[in-house]
Short mmCIF file of C-alpha atoms and ligand atoms in Angstrom, two decimals:
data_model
loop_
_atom_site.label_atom_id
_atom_site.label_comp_id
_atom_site.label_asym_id
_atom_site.label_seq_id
_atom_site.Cartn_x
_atom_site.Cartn_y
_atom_site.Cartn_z
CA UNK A 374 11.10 11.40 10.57
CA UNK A 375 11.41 8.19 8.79
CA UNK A 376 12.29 5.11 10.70
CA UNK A 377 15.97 3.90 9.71
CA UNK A 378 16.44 0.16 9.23
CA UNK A 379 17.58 -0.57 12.48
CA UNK A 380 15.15 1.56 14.32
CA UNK A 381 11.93 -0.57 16.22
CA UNK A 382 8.33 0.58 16.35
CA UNK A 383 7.64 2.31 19.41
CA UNK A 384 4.96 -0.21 20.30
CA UNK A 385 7.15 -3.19 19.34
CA UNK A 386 6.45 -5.96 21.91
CA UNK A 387 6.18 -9.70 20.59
CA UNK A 388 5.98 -11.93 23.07
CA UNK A 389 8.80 -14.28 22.67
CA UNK A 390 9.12 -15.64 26.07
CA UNK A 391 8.81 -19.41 26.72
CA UNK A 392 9.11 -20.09 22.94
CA UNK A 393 5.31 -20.13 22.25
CA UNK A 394 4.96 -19.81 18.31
CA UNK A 395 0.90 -19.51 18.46
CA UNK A 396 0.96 -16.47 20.94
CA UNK A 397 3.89 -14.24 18.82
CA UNK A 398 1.51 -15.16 15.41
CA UNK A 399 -1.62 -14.24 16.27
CA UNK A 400 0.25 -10.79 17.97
CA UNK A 401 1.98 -9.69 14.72
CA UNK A 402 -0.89 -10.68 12.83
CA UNK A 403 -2.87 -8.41 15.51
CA UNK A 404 -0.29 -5.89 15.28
CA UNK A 405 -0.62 -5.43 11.77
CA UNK A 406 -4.50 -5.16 11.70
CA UNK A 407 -4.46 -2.79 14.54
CA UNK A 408 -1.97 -0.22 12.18
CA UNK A 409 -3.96 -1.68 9.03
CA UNK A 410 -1.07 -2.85 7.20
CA UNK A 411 -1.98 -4.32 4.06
CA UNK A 412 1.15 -6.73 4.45
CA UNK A 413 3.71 -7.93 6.70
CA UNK A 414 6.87 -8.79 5.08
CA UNK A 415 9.24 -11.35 7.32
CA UNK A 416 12.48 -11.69 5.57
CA UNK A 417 15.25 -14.02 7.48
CA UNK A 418 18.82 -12.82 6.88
CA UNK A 419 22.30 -13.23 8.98
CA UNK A 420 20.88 -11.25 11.98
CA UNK A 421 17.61 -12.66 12.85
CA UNK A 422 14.39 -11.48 10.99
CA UNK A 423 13.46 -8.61 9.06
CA UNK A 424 9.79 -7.64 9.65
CA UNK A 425 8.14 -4.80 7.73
CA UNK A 426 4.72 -3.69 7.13
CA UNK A 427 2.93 -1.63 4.25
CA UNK A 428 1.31 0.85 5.58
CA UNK A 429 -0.84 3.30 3.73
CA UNK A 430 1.13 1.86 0.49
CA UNK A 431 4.71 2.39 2.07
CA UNK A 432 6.97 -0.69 3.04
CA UNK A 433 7.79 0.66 6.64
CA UNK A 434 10.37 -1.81 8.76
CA UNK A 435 8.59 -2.07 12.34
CA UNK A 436 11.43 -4.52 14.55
CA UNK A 437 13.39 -7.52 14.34
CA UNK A 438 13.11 -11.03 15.56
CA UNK A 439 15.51 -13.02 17.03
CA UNK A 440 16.76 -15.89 14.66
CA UNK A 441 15.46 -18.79 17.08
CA UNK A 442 12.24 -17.05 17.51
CA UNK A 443 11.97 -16.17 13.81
CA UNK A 444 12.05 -19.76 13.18
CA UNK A 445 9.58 -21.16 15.18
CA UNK A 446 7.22 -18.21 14.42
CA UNK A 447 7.90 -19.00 10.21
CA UNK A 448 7.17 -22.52 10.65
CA UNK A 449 3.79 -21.67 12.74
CA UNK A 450 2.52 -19.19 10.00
CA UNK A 451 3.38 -21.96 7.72
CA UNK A 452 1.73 -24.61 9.55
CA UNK A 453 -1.36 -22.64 9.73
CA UNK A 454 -1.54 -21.59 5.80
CA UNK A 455 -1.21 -25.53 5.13
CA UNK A 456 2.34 -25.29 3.90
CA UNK A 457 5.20 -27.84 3.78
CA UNK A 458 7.19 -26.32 7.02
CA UNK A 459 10.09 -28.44 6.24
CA UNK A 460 10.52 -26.69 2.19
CA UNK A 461 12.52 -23.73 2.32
CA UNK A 462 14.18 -23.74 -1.06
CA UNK A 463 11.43 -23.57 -3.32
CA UNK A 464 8.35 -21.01 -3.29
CA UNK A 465 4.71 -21.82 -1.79
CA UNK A 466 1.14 -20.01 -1.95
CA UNK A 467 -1.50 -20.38 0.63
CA UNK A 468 -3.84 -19.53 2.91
CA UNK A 469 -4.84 -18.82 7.03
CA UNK A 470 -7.92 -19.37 7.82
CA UNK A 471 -9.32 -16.11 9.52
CA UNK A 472 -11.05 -17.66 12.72
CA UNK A 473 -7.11 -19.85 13.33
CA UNK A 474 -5.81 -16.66 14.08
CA UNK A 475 -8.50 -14.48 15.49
CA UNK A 476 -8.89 -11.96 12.48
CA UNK A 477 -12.25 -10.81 10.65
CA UNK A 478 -10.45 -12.35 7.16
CA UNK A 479 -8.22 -14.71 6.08
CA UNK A 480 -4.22 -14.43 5.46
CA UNK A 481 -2.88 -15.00 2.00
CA UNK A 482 0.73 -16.28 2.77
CA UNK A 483 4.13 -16.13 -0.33
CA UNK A 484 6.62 -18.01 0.68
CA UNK A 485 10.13 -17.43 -1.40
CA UNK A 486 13.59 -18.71 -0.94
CA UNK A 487 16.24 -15.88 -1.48
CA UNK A 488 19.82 -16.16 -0.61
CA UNK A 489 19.92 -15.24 3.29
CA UNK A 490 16.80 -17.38 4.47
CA UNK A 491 13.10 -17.61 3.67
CA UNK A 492 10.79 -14.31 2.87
CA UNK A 493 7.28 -14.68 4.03
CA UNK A 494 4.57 -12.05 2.97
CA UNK A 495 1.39 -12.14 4.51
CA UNK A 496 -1.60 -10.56 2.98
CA UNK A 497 -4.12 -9.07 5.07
CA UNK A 498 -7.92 -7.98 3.94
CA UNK A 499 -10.01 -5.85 5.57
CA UNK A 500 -13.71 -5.32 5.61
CA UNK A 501 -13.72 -1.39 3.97
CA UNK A 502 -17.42 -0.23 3.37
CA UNK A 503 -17.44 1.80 0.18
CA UNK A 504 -17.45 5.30 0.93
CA UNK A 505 -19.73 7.86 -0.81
CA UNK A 506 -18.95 10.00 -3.39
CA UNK A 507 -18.91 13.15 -1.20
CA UNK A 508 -16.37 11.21 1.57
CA UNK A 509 -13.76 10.54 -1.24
CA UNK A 510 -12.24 13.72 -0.08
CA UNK A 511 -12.39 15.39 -3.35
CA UNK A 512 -12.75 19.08 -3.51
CA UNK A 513 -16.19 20.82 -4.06
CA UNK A 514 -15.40 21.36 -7.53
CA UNK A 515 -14.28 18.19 -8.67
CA UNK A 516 -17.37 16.69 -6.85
CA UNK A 517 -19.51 19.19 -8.70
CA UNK A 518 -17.83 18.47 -12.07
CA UNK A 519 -18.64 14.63 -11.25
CA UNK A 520 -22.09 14.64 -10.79
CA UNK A 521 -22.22 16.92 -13.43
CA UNK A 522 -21.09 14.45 -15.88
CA UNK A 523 -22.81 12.18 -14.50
CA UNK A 524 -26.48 13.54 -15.13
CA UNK A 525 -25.63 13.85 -18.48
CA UNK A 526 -25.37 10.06 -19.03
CA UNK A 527 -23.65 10.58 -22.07
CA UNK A 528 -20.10 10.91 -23.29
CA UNK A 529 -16.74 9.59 -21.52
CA UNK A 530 -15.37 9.46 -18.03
CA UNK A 531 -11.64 8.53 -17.42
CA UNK A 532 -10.00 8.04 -14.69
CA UNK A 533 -6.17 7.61 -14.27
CA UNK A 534 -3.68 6.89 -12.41
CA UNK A 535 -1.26 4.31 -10.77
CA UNK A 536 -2.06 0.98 -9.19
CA UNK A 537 -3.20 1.70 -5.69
CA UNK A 538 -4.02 5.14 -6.24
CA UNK A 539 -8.03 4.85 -5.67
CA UNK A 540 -9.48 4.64 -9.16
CA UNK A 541 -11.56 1.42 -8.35
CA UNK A 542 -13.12 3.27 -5.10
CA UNK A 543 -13.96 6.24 -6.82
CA UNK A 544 -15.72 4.76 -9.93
CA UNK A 545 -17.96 2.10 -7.72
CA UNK A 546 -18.92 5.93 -5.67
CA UNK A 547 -19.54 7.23 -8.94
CA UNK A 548 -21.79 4.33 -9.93
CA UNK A 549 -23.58 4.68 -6.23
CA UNK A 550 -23.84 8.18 -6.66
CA UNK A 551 -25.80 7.82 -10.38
CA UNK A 552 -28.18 4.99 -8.59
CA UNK A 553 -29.09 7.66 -6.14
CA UNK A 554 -29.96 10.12 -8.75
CA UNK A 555 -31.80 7.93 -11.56
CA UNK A 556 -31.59 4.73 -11.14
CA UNK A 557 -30.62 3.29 -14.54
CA UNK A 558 -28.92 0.47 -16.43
CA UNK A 559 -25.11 -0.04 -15.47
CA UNK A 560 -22.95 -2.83 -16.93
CA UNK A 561 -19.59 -3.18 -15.40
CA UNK A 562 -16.57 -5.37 -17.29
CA UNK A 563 -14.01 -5.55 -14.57
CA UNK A 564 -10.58 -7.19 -14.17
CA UNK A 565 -11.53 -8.31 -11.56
CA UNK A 566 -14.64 -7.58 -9.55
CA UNK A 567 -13.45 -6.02 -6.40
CA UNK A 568 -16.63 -5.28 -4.38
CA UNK A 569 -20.25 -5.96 -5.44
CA UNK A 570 -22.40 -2.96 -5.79
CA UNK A 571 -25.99 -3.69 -5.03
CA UNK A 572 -28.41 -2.91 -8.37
CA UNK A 573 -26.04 -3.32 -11.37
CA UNK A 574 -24.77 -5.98 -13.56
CA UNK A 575 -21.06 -6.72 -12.83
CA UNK A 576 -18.59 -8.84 -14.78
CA UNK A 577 -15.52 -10.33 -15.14
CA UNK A 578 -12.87 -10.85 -17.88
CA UNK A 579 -11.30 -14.26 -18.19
CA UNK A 580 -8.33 -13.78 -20.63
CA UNK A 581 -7.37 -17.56 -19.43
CA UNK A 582 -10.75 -17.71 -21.98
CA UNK A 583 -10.52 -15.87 -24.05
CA UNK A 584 -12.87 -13.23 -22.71
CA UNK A 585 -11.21 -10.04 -23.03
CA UNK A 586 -12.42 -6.56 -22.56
CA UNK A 587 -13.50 -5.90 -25.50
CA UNK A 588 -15.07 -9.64 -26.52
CA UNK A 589 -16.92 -8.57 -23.54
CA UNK A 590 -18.29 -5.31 -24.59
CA UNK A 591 -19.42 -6.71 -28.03
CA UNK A 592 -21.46 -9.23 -26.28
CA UNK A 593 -22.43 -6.26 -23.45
CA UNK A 594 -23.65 -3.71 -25.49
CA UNK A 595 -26.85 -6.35 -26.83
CA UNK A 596 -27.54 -6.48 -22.97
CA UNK A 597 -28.98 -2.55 -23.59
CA UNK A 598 -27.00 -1.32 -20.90
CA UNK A 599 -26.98 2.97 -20.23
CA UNK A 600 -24.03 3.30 -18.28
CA UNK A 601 -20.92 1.18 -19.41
CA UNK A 602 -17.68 0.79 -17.29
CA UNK A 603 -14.87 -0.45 -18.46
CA UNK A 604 -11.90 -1.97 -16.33
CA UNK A 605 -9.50 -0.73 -18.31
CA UNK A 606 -8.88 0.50 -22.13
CA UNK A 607 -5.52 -1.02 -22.99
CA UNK A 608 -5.26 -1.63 -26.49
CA UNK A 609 -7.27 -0.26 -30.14
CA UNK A 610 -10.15 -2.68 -29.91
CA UNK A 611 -11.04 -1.52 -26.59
CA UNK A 612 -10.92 2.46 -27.02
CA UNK A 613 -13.22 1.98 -30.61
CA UNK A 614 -15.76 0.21 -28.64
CA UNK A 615 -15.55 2.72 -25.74
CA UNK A 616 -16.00 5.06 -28.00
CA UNK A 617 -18.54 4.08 -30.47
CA UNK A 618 -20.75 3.45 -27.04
CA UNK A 619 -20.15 6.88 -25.41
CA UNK A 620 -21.25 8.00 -29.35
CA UNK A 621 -24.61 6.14 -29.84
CA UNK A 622 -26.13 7.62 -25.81
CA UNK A 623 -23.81 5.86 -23.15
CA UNK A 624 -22.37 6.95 -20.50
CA UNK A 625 -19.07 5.30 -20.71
CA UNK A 626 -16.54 5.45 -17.10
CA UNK A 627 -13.32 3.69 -17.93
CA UNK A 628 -9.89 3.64 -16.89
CA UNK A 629 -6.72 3.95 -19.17
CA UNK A 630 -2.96 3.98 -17.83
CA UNK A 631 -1.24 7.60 -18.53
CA UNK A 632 0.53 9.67 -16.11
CA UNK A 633 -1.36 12.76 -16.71
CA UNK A 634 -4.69 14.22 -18.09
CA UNK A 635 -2.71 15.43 -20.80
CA UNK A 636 -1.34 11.52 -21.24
CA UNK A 637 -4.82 10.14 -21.68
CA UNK A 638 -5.44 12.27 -24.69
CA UNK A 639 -2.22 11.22 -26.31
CA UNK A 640 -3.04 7.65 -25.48
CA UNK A 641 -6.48 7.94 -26.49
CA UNK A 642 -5.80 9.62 -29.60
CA UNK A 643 -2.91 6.65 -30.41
CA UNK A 644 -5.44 4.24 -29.96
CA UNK A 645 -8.44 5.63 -31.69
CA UNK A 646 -6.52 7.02 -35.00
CA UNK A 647 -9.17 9.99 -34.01
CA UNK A 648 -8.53 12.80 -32.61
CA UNK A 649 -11.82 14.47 -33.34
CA UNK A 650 -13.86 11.67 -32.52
CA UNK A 651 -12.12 11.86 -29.10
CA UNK A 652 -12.86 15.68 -28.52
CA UNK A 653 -16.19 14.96 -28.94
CA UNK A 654 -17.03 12.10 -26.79
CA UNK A 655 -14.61 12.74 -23.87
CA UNK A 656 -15.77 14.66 -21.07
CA UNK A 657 -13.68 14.58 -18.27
CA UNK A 658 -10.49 12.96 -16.79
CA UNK A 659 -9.19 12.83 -13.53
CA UNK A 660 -6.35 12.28 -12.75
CA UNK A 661 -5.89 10.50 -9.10
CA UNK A 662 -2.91 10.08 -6.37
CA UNK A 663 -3.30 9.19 -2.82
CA UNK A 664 -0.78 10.82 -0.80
CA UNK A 665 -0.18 9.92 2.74
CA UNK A 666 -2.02 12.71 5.21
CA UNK A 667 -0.53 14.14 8.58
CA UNK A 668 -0.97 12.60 11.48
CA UNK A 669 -4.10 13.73 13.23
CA UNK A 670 -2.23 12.19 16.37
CA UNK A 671 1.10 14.20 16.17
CA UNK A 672 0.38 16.58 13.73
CA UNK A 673 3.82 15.27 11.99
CA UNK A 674 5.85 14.78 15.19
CA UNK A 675 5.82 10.98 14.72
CA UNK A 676 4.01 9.19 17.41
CA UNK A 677 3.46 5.13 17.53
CA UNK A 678 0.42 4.88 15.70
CA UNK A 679 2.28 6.66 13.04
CA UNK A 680 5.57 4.27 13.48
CA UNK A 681 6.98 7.46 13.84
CA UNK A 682 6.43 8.68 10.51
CA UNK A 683 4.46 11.59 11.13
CA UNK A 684 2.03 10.36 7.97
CA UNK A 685 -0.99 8.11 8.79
CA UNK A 686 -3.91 7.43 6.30
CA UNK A 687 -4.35 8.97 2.72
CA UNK A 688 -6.20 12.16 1.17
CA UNK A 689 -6.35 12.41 -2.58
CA UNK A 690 -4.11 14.49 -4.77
CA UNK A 691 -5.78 15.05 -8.02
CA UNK A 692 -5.49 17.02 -11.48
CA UNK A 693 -8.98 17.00 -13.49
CA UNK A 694 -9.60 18.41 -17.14
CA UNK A 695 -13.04 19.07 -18.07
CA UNK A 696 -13.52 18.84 -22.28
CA UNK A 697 -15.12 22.49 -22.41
CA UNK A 698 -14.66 24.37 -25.73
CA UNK A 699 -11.26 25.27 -25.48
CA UNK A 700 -10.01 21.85 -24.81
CA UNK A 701 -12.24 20.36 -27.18
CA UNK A 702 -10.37 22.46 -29.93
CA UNK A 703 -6.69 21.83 -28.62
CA UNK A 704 -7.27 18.38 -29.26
CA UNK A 705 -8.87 18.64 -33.05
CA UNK A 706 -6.31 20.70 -34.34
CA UNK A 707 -3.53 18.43 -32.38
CA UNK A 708 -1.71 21.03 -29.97
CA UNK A 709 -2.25 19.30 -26.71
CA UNK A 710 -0.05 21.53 -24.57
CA UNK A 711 -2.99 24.13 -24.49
CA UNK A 712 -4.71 21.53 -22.73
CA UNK A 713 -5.60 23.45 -19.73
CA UNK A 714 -6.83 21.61 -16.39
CA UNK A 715 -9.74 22.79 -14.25
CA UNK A 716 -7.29 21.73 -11.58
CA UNK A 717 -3.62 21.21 -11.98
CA UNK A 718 -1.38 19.36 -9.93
CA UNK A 719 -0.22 22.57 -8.64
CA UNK A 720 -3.13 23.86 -7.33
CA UNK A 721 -4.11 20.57 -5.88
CA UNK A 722 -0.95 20.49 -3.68
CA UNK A 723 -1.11 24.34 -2.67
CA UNK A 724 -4.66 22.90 -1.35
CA UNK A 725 -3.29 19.99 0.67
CA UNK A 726 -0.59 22.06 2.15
CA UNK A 727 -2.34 25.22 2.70
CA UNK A 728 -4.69 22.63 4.95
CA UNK A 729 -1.77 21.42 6.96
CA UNK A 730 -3.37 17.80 5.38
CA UNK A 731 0.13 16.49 3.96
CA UNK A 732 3.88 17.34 3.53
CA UNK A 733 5.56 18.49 0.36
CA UNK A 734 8.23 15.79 0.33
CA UNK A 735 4.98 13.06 0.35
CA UNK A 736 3.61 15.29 -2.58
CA UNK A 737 7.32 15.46 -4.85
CA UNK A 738 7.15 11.55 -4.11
CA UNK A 739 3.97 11.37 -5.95
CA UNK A 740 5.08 13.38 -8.41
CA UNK A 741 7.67 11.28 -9.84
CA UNK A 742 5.50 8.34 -10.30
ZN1 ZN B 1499 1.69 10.14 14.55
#
């Protein structure tokens, strides 16, 4: 169902007559928004121009462009970011403003010479309002587990996962959701800030000075904070800190790069030197994928709104462990592979299929990440 390389969008249409540069930019910039592709790639090569779009995380090629046209339409979107149009052999960063172009946020333009002609990628930004914990699209249970945790206000949260895969949305509906039910303390340390949450005290770390994560958190914890979240745990300093906070009556929500729940215990343990210390303060761990859904317009078929893909937006794909008893012990006496999830991958793609919401190629894809 996949477009091949040659293939055109079905609503393909740039206007190209009468050689006017301004009109075919602000339509593929258009374009994109309308099918809310994070970012247009426009690579030149022998036969004209290469233009592809990410869409819901996959590069997806959409048409072509004539060379001519390519060229005028490249220096226009170069023009308009403040660029040298005449440089072609060396790269250059900048910026559209929104209102030149008719969008609700500006364009972040990479320019890069490669051997057939100049790539372009265009960044686009949209205006997302943070959904709620409940519209995450997690299952009842997880959501249950969640807010479990959360009223606790003690021990560890973790959440992994790969770049792009959520983590950032879910924590900031986490910290919405524990505002709703006591408002309380929450200091954030994050790398970088990437939407401001209304009644808690965010930061950023500067490693340019010095300020790391956990230079942060030293400084942090005098600031009496109840709820600490944490960016990311990435190295020793980090995870004893994390740690020694969830220990002394925080609730700590960080992130830490595994591929499985299973994976953040390992890494956890490597990092702390403790494995009992680690049983006892972590509490959960979830484990997050998006994976591209059906589409409600075709139902798979592949329709243009889809580019023919049959997939259009994203539904999560999760595994979560919960730290009851039996867990707890698997990781004091060191035999991890009795780790048991509350829900495996498994059973989280027998859900999504079972509700016609994705298709098992989109899940295996997932799976080898
Ligand atoms: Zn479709």
């Amino acid at each position: 169902m996949q477009l091949d390389s040659k293939a055109q969008a079905i609503d393909w249409a740039p206007p190209l007559e009468g050689q006017d540069a301004t009109a075919a930019v602000e339509w593929l910039l258009q374009f994109a928004t309308r099918h809310q592709a994070s970012d247009v790639h426009l690579h030149m090569d022998r036969e004209g121009c290469r233009v592809q779009f990410r869409l819901d995380g996959v590069l997806t090629h959409v048409g072509t462009l004539p060379t001519e046209a390519a060229k005028l339409i490249l220096g226009r979107v170069k023009y308009l970011a403040k660029l040298k149009t005449y440089v072609e052999s060396l790269p250059q960063d900048g910026r559209i403003a929104a209102d030149e172009v008719g969008l609700a946020s500006d364009v972040r333009v990479s320019t890069y010479p490669t051997v057939t002609g100049e790539k372009l990628v265009l960044r686009l930004f949209y205006e997302e309002h943070q959904l709620a914990l409940n519209q995450l699209g997690f299952p009842a249970g997880v959501n249950k587990a969640l807010e479990h945790q959360l009223g606790i206000r003690a021990g560890m949260i973790l959440l992994t996962g790969p770049a792009g895969s959520g983590k950032t949305t879910t924590i900031y509906a986490l910290l919405q959701r524990l505002l709703e039910i006591d408002p309380c303390h929450v200091i954030t340390v994050e790398d970088p800030v990437e939407r401001v949450i209304p009644g808690i005290m965010q930061t950023e770390i500067n490693l340019e000075r010095g300020l790391t994560f956990a230079k942060a958190l030293k400084h942090l914890l005098r600031q009496d904070p109840q709820v600490l979240v944490i960016g990311e745990i990435r190295d020793e300093e980090t995870a004893a800190i994390a740690l020694r906070a969830a220990m002394t009556g925080h609730l700590v929500i960080a992130t830490l790069h595994a591929g499985s729940c299973r994976g953040v215990v390992e890494r956890l343990n490597a990092l702390s030197d403790d494995p009992n210390l680690v049983a006892s303060q972590l509490r959960l761990i979830l484990n997050q994928r998006l994976v591209r859904r059906l589409c409600a317009d075709c139902s798979g078929k592949g329709c243009a709104p889809c580019f023919g893909s049959g997939l259009r937006g994203r539904v999560p794909f999760l595994e979560m462990l919960r730290l009851d008893e039996a867990n707890q012990g698997a990781i004091e006496t060191k035999r991890l592979a009795r780790l048991e999830p509350d829900l495996s991958f498994e059973q989280s793609r027998d859900d999504l299929l079972g509700q016609a919401l994705t298709t098992e190629a989109e899940i295996n894809r997932h799976l080898q990440l």
